[in-house]
Amino acid sequence: MNKIIDVYLAGPRGFCAGVERAILMVQEAIKKYGEPVYVRHEIVHNKFVVENLRKQGAIFIEELKEITQKDRPVIFSAHGVPKSVPEE
């Protein structure tokens, strides 16, 4: 049996507070410390946001050993990291 359902889209739609805060954190770090700012993993799951942050001076890495400038800030993903990673 085919049943028709109504789908309602809430408005306005946008990023949740956590995503907005994560984006702002990277942008503020770039303003405060200059380029580059390293970010471990993509800070949000949105390719347009990630590309925009790259253009602003963020460098996304998977492993801390990828950091070539050791005096630069590193921002960890809001998705969490193993306890051993910050110790590196």
PDB file of C-alpha atoms in Angstrom:
ATOM      1  CA  MET A   1       0.000   0.000   0.000  1.00  0.00           C
ATOM      2  CA  ASN A   2       1.400   3.373  -1.032  1.00  0.00           C
ATOM      3  CA  LYS A   3       0.766   6.027   1.540  1.00  0.00           C
ATOM      4  CA  ILE A   4       1.336   9.711   0.882  1.00  0.00           C
ATOM      5  CA  ILE A   5       2.927  11.606   3.739  1.00  0.00           C
ATOM      6  CA  ASP A   6       3.423  15.307   4.282  1.00  0.00           C
ATOM      7  CA  VAL A   7       6.948  16.558   4.932  1.00  0.00           C
ATOM      8  CA  TYR A   8       7.365  19.924   6.631  1.00  0.00           C
ATOM      9  CA  LEU A   9      10.658  21.792   6.524  1.00  0.00           C
ATOM     10  CA  ALA A  10      11.434  23.945   9.521  1.00  0.00           C
ATOM     11  CA  GLY A  11      12.647  27.421   8.801  1.00  0.00           C
ATOM     12  CA  PRO A  12      15.007  28.997   9.009  1.00  0.00           C
ATOM     13  CA  ARG A  13      17.431  26.135   8.565  1.00  0.00           C
ATOM     14  CA  GLY A  14      21.115  26.444   9.282  1.00  0.00           C
ATOM     15  CA  PHE A  15      23.952  25.134  11.374  1.00  0.00           C
ATOM     16  CA  CYS A  16      23.494  24.028  14.959  1.00  0.00           C
ATOM     17  CA  ALA A  17      25.176  26.070  17.690  1.00  0.00           C
ATOM     18  CA  GLY A  18      28.059  23.586  17.962  1.00  0.00           C
ATOM     19  CA  VAL A  19      28.902  23.824  14.270  1.00  0.00           C
ATOM     20  CA  GLU A  20      28.678  27.618  14.335  1.00  0.00           C
ATOM     21  CA  ARG A  21      31.006  27.684  17.354  1.00  0.00           C
ATOM     22  CA  ALA A  22      33.512  25.332  15.688  1.00  0.00           C
ATOM     23  CA  ILE A  23      33.645  27.483  12.544  1.00  0.00           C
ATOM     24  CA  LEU A  24      34.016  30.645  14.602  1.00  0.00           C
ATOM     25  CA  MET A  25      36.801  29.059  16.665  1.00  0.00           C
ATOM     26  CA  VAL A  26      38.880  28.361  13.554  1.00  0.00           C
ATOM     27  CA  GLN A  27      38.199  31.818  12.104  1.00  0.00           C
ATOM     28  CA  GLU A  28      39.120  33.541  15.379  1.00  0.00           C
ATOM     29  CA  ALA A  29      42.334  31.512  15.671  1.00  0.00           C
ATOM     30  CA  ILE A  30      43.332  32.591  12.152  1.00  0.00           C
ATOM     31  CA  LYS A  31      42.634  36.242  13.032  1.00  0.00           C
ATOM     32  CA  LYS A  32      44.540  36.040  16.319  1.00  0.00           C
ATOM     33  CA  TYR A  33      47.542  33.925  15.270  1.00  0.00           C
ATOM     34  CA  GLY A  34      47.654  34.391  11.498  1.00  0.00           C
ATOM     35  CA  GLU A  35      48.025  31.674   8.890  1.00  0.00           C
ATOM     36  CA  PRO A  36      48.275  28.753   9.069  1.00  0.00           C
ATOM     37  CA  VAL A  37      46.151  27.244  11.808  1.00  0.00           C
ATOM     38  CA  TYR A  38      46.158  23.450  11.809  1.00  0.00           C
ATOM     39  CA  VAL A  39      42.890  21.588  12.313  1.00  0.00           C
ATOM     40  CA  ARG A  40      42.948  17.876  13.107  1.00  0.00           C
ATOM     41  CA  HIS A  41      40.209  16.299  10.973  1.00  0.00           C
ATOM     42  CA  GLU A  42      37.576  18.323   9.207  1.00  0.00           C
ATOM     43  CA  ILE A  43      35.955  20.484  11.859  1.00  0.00           C
ATOM     44  CA  VAL A  44      32.481  19.978  10.336  1.00  0.00           C
ATOM     45  CA  HIS A  45      31.024  17.608   7.742  1.00  0.00           C
ATOM     46  CA  ASN A  46      30.409  20.267   5.109  1.00  0.00           C
ATOM     47  CA  LYS A  47      32.780  20.494   2.147  1.00  0.00           C
ATOM     48  CA  PHE A  48      31.833  24.110   1.381  1.00  0.00           C
ATOM     49  CA  VAL A  49      32.623  25.255   4.930  1.00  0.00           C
ATOM     50  CA  VAL A  50      35.874  23.276   4.999  1.00  0.00           C
ATOM     51  CA  GLU A  51      36.988  24.732   1.653  1.00  0.00           C
ATOM     52  CA  ASN A  52      36.147  28.246   2.843  1.00  0.00           C
ATOM     53  CA  LEU A  53      38.221  27.730   5.992  1.00  0.00           C
ATOM     54  CA  ARG A  54      41.106  26.445   3.836  1.00  0.00           C
ATOM     55  CA  LYS A  55      40.958  29.655   1.809  1.00  0.00           C
ATOM     56  CA  GLN A  56      41.139  31.627   5.067  1.00  0.00           C
ATOM     57  CA  GLY A  57      44.288  29.798   6.195  1.00  0.00           C
ATOM     58  CA  ALA A  58      43.257  26.564   7.904  1.00  0.00           C
ATOM     59  CA  ILE A  59      45.227  23.417   7.117  1.00  0.00           C
ATOM     60  CA  PHE A  60      43.327  20.192   7.767  1.00  0.00           C
ATOM     61  CA  ILE A  61      45.427  17.220   8.856  1.00  0.00           C
ATOM     62  CA  GLU A  62      44.724  13.656   9.914  1.00  0.00           C
ATOM     63  CA  GLU A  63      47.851  13.074  12.006  1.00  0.00           C
ATOM     64  CA  LEU A  64      49.871  15.476  14.137  1.00  0.00           C
ATOM     65  CA  LYS A  65      53.063  14.366  12.372  1.00  0.00           C
ATOM     66  CA  GLU A  66      51.776  16.212   9.285  1.00  0.00           C
ATOM     67  CA  ILE A  67      52.378  19.553  11.018  1.00  0.00           C
ATOM     68  CA  THR A  68      55.405  21.203   9.438  1.00  0.00           C
ATOM     69  CA  GLN A  69      55.409  24.386  11.533  1.00  0.00           C
ATOM     70  CA  LYS A  70      55.566  23.286  15.166  1.00  0.00           C
ATOM     71  CA  ASP A  71      54.914  26.781  16.552  1.00  0.00           C
ATOM     72  CA  ARG A  72      51.441  27.039  15.003  1.00  0.00           C
ATOM     73  CA  PRO A  73      48.112  26.518  16.800  1.00  0.00           C
ATOM     74  CA  VAL A  74      46.305  23.196  16.454  1.00  0.00           C
ATOM     75  CA  ILE A  75      42.540  22.835  16.835  1.00  0.00           C
ATOM     76  CA  PHE A  76      41.115  19.400  17.527  1.00  0.00           C
ATOM     77  CA  SER A  77      37.879  18.177  15.979  1.00  0.00           C
ATOM     78  CA  ALA A  78      34.736  18.520  18.050  1.00  0.00           C
ATOM     79  CA  HIS A  79      34.091  14.862  17.235  1.00  0.00           C
ATOM     80  CA  GLY A  80      36.689  13.874  19.820  1.00  0.00           C
ATOM     81  CA  VAL A  81      40.181  12.413  19.800  1.00  0.00           C
ATOM     82  CA  PRO A  82      41.851   9.553  21.667  1.00  0.00           C
ATOM     83  CA  LYS A  83      43.471  10.605  24.950  1.00  0.00           C
ATOM     84  CA  SER A  84      46.899   9.852  23.495  1.00  0.00           C
ATOM     85  CA  VAL A  85      46.609  12.474  20.726  1.00  0.00           C
ATOM     86  CA  PRO A  86      46.833  15.700  22.802  1.00  0.00           C
ATOM     87  CA  GLU A  87      49.860  14.206  24.578  1.00  0.00           C
ATOM     88  CA  GLU A  88      51.687  14.047  21.228  1.00  0.00           C
TER      89      GLU A  88
END
